[in-house]
JSON list of C-alpha atoms in Angstrom, two decimals:
[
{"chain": "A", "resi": 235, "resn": "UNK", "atom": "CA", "xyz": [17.48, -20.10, 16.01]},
{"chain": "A", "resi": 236, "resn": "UNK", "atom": "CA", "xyz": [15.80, -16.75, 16.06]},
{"chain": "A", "resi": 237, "resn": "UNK", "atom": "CA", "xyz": [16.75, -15.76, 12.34]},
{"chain": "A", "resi": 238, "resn": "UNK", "atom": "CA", "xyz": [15.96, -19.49, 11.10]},
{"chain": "A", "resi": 239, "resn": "UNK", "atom": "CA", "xyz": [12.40, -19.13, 12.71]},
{"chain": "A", "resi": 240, "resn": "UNK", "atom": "CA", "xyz": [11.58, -15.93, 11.32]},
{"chain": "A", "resi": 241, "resn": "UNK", "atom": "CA", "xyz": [12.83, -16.64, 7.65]},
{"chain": "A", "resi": 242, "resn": "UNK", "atom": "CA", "xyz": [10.82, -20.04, 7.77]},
{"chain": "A", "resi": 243, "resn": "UNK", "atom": "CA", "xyz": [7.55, -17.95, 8.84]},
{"chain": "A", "resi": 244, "resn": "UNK", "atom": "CA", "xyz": [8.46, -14.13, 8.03]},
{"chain": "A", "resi": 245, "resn": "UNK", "atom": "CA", "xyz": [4.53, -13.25, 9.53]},
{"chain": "A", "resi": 246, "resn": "UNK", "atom": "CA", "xyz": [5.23, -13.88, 12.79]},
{"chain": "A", "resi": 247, "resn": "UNK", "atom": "CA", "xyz": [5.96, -10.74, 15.29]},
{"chain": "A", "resi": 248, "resn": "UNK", "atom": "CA", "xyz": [8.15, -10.26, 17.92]},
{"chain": "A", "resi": 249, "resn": "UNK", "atom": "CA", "xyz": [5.69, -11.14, 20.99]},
{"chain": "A", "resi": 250, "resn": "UNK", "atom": "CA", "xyz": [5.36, -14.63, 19.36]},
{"chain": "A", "resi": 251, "resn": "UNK", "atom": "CA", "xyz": [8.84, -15.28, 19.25]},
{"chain": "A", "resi": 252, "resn": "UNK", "atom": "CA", "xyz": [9.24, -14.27, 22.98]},
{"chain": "A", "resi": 253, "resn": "UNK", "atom": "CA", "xyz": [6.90, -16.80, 23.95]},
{"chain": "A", "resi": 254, "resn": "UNK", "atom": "CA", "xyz": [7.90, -19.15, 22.00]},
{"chain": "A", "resi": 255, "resn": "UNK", "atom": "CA", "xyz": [11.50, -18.78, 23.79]},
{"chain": "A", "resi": 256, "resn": "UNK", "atom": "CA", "xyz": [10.10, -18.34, 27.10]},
{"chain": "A", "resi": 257, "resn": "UNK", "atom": "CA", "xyz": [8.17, -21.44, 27.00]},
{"chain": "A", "resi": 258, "resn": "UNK", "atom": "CA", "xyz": [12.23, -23.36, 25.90]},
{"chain": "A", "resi": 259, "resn": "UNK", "atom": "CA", "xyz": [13.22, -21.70, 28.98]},
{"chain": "A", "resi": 260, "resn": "UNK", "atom": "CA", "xyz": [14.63, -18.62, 27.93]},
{"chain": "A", "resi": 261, "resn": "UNK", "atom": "CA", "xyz": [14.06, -15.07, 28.84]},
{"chain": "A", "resi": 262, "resn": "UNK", "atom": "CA", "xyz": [14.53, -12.55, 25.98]},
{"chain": "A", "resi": 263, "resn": "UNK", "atom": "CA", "xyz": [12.77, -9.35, 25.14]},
{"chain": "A", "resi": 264, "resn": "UNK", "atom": "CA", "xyz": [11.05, -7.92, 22.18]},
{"chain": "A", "resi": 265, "resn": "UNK", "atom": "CA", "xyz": [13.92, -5.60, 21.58]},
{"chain": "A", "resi": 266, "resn": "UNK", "atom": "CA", "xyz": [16.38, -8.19, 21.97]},
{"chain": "A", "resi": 267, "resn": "UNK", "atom": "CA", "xyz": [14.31, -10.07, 19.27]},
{"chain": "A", "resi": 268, "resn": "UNK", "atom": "CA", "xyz": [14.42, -7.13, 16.67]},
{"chain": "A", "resi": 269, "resn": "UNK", "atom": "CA", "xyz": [18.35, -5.92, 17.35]},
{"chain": "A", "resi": 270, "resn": "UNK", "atom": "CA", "xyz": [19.41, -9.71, 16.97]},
{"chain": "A", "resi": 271, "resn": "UNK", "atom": "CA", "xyz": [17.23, -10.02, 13.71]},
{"chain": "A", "resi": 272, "resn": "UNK", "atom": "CA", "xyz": [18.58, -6.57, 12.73]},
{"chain": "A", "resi": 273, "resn": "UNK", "atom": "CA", "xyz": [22.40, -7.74, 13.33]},
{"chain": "A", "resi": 274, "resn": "UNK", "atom": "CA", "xyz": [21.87, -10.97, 11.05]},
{"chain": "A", "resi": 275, "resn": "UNK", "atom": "CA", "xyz": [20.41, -8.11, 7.97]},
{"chain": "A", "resi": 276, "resn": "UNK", "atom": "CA", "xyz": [16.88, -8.53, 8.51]},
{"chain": "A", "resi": 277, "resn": "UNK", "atom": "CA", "xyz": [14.60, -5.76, 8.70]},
{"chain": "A", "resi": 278, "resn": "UNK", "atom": "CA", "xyz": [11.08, -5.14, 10.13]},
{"chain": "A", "resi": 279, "resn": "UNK", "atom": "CA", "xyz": [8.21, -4.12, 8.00]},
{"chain": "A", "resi": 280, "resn": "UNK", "atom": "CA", "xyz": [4.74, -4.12, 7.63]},
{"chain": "A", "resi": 281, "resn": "UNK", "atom": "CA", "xyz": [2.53, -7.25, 6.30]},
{"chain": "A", "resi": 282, "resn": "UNK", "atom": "CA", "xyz": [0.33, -6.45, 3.47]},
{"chain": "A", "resi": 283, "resn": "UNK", "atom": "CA", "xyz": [-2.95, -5.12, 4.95]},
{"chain": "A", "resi": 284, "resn": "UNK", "atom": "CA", "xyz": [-4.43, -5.65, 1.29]},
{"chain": "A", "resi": 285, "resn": "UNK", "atom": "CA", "xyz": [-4.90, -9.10, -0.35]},
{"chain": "A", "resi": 286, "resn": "UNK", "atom": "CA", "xyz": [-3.82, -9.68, -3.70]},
{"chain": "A", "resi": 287, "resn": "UNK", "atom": "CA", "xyz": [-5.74, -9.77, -6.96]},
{"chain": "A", "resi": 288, "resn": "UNK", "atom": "CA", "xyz": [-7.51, -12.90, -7.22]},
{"chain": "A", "resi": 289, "resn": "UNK", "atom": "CA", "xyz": [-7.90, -14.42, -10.94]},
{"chain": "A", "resi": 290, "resn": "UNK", "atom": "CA", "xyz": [-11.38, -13.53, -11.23]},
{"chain": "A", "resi": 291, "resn": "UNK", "atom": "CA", "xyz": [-10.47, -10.08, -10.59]},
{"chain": "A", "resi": 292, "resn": "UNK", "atom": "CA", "xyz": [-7.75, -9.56, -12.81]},
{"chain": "A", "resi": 293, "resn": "UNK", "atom": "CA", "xyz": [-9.91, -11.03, -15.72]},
{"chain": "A", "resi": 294, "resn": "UNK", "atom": "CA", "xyz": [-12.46, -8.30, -14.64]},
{"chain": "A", "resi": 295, "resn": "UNK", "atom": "CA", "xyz": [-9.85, -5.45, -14.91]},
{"chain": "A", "resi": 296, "resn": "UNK", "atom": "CA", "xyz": [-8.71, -6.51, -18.27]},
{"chain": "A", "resi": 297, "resn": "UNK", "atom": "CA", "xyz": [-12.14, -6.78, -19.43]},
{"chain": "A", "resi": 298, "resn": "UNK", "atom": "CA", "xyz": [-12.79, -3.39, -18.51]},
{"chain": "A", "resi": 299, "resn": "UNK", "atom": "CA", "xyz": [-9.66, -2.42, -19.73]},
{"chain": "A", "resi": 300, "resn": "UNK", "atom": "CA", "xyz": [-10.26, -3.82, -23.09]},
{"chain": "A", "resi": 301, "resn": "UNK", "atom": "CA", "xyz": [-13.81, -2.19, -23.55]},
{"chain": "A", "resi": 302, "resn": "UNK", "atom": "CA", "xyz": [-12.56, 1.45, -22.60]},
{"chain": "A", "resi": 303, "resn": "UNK", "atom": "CA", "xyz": [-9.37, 1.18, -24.98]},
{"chain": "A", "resi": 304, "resn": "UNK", "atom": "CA", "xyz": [-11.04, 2.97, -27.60]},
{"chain": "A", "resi": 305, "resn": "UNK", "atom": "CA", "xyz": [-12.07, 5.55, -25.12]},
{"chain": "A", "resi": 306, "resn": "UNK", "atom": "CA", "xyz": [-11.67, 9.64, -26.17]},
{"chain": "A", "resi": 307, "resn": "UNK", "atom": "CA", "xyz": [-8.96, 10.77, -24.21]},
{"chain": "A", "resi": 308, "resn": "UNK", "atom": "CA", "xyz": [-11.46, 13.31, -22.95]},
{"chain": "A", "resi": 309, "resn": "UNK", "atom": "CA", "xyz": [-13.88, 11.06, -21.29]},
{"chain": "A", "resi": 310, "resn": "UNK", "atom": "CA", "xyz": [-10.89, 9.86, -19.37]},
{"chain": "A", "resi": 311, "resn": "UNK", "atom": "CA", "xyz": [-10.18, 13.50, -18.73]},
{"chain": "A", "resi": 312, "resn": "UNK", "atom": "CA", "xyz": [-13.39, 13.87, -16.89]},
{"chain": "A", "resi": 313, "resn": "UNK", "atom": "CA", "xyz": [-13.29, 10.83, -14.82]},
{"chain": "A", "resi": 314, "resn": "UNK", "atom": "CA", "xyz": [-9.76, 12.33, -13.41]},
{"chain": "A", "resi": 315, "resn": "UNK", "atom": "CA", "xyz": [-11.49, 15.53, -12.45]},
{"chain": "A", "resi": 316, "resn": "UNK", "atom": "CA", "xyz": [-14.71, 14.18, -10.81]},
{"chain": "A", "resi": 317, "resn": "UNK", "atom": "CA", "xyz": [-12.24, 12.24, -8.68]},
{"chain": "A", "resi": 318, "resn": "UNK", "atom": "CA", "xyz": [-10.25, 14.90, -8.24]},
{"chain": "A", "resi": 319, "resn": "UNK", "atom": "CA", "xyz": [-13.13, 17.21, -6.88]},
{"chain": "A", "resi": 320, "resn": "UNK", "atom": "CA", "xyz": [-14.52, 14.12, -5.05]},
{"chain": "A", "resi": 321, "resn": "UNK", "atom": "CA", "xyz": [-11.34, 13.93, -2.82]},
{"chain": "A", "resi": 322, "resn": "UNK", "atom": "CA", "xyz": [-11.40, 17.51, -2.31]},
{"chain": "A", "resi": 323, "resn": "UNK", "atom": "CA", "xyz": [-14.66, 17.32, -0.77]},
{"chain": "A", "resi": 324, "resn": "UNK", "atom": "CA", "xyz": [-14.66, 14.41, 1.45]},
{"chain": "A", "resi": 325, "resn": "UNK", "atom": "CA", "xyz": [-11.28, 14.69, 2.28]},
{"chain": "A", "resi": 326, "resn": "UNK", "atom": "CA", "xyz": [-11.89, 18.15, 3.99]},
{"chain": "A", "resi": 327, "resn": "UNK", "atom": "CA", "xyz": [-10.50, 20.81, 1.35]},
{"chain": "A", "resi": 328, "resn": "UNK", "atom": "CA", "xyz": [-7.36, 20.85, -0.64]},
{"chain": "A", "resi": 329, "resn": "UNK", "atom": "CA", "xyz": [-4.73, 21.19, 2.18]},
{"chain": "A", "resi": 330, "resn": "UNK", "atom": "CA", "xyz": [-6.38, 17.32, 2.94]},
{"chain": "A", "resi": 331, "resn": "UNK", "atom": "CA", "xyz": [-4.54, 16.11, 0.02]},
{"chain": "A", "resi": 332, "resn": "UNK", "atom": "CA", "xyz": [-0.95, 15.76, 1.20]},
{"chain": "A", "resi": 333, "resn": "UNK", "atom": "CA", "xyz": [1.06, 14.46, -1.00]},
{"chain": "A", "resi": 334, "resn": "UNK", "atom": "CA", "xyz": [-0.85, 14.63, -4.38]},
{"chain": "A", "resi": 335, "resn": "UNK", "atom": "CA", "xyz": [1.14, 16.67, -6.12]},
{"chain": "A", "resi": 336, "resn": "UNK", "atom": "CA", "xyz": [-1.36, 18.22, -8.71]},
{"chain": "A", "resi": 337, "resn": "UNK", "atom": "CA", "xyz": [-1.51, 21.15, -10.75]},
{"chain": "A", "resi": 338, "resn": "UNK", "atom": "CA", "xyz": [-4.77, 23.16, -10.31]},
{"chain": "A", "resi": 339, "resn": "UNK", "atom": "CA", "xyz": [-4.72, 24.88, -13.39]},
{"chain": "A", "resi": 340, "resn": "UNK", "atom": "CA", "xyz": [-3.41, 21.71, -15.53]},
{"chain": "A", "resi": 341, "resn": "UNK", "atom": "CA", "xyz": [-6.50, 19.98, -14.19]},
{"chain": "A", "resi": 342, "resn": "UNK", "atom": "CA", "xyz": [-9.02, 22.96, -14.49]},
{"chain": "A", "resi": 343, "resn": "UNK", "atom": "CA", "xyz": [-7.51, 23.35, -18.60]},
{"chain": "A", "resi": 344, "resn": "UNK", "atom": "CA", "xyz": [-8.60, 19.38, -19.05]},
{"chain": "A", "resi": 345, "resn": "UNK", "atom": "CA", "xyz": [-4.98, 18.07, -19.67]},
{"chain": "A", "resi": 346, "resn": "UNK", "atom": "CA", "xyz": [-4.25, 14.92, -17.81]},
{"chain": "A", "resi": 347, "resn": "UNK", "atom": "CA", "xyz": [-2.55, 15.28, -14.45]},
{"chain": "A", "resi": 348, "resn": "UNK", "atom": "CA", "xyz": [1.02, 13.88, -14.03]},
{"chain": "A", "resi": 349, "resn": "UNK", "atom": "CA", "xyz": [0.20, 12.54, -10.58]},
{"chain": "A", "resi": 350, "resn": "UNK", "atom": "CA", "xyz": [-3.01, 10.76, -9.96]},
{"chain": "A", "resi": 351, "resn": "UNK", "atom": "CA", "xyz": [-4.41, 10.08, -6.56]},
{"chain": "A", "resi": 352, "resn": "UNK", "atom": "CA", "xyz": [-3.55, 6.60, -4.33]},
{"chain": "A", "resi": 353, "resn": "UNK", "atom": "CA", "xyz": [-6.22, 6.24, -1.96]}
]
């Protein structure tokens, strides 16, 4: 019953399916909730804390896309740097950057990065 539930409505967490056994007259616990769903191959994650694209959206990203196409790679080349420098300082210095795995002096000679930022 618990697996069926959960694949039916995949949003719903752990204290909801308590209650909703509690209130058929059984007593589980949250952990007895996961480890069942665990034992049947499901597995906990995070819902998507961003929504996704909507239409009029996408048609504004392609737009943009289609009037920078022509772009000099240079321009392009800038942008990456001011961002790059913008992290830097709002992010608390360089050591703020974790995991962006960028090469100083690539950067500083105006190539392209290989990583960009995901923030």
């Amino acid at each position: 019953m618990i697996t069926r539930t959960v694949s039916k409505n995949p949003r719903t967490t752990r204290g909801d399916r308590v209650n909703d056994l509690q209130r058929a007259g059984t007593k589980v616990t949250k952990a007895t909730i996961s480890n069942t769903l665990r034992r049947q191959g499901l597995k906990s994650c995070s819902a998507r804390r961003v929504p996704l694209l909507k239409p009029v959206h996408v048609q504004a990203r392609l737009k943009f896309a289609r009037e920078h196409l022509d772009d000099p790679e240079e321009d392009w080349e800038n942008v990456i740097c001011a961002v790059l420098a913008e992290a830097v300082t709002f992010l608390g210095g360089e050591r703020a950057l974790g995991r962006l795995k960028v090469d100083w002096l690539t950067v500083q000679s105006r190539r392209v990065p290989d990583v960009l930022p995901r923030w």
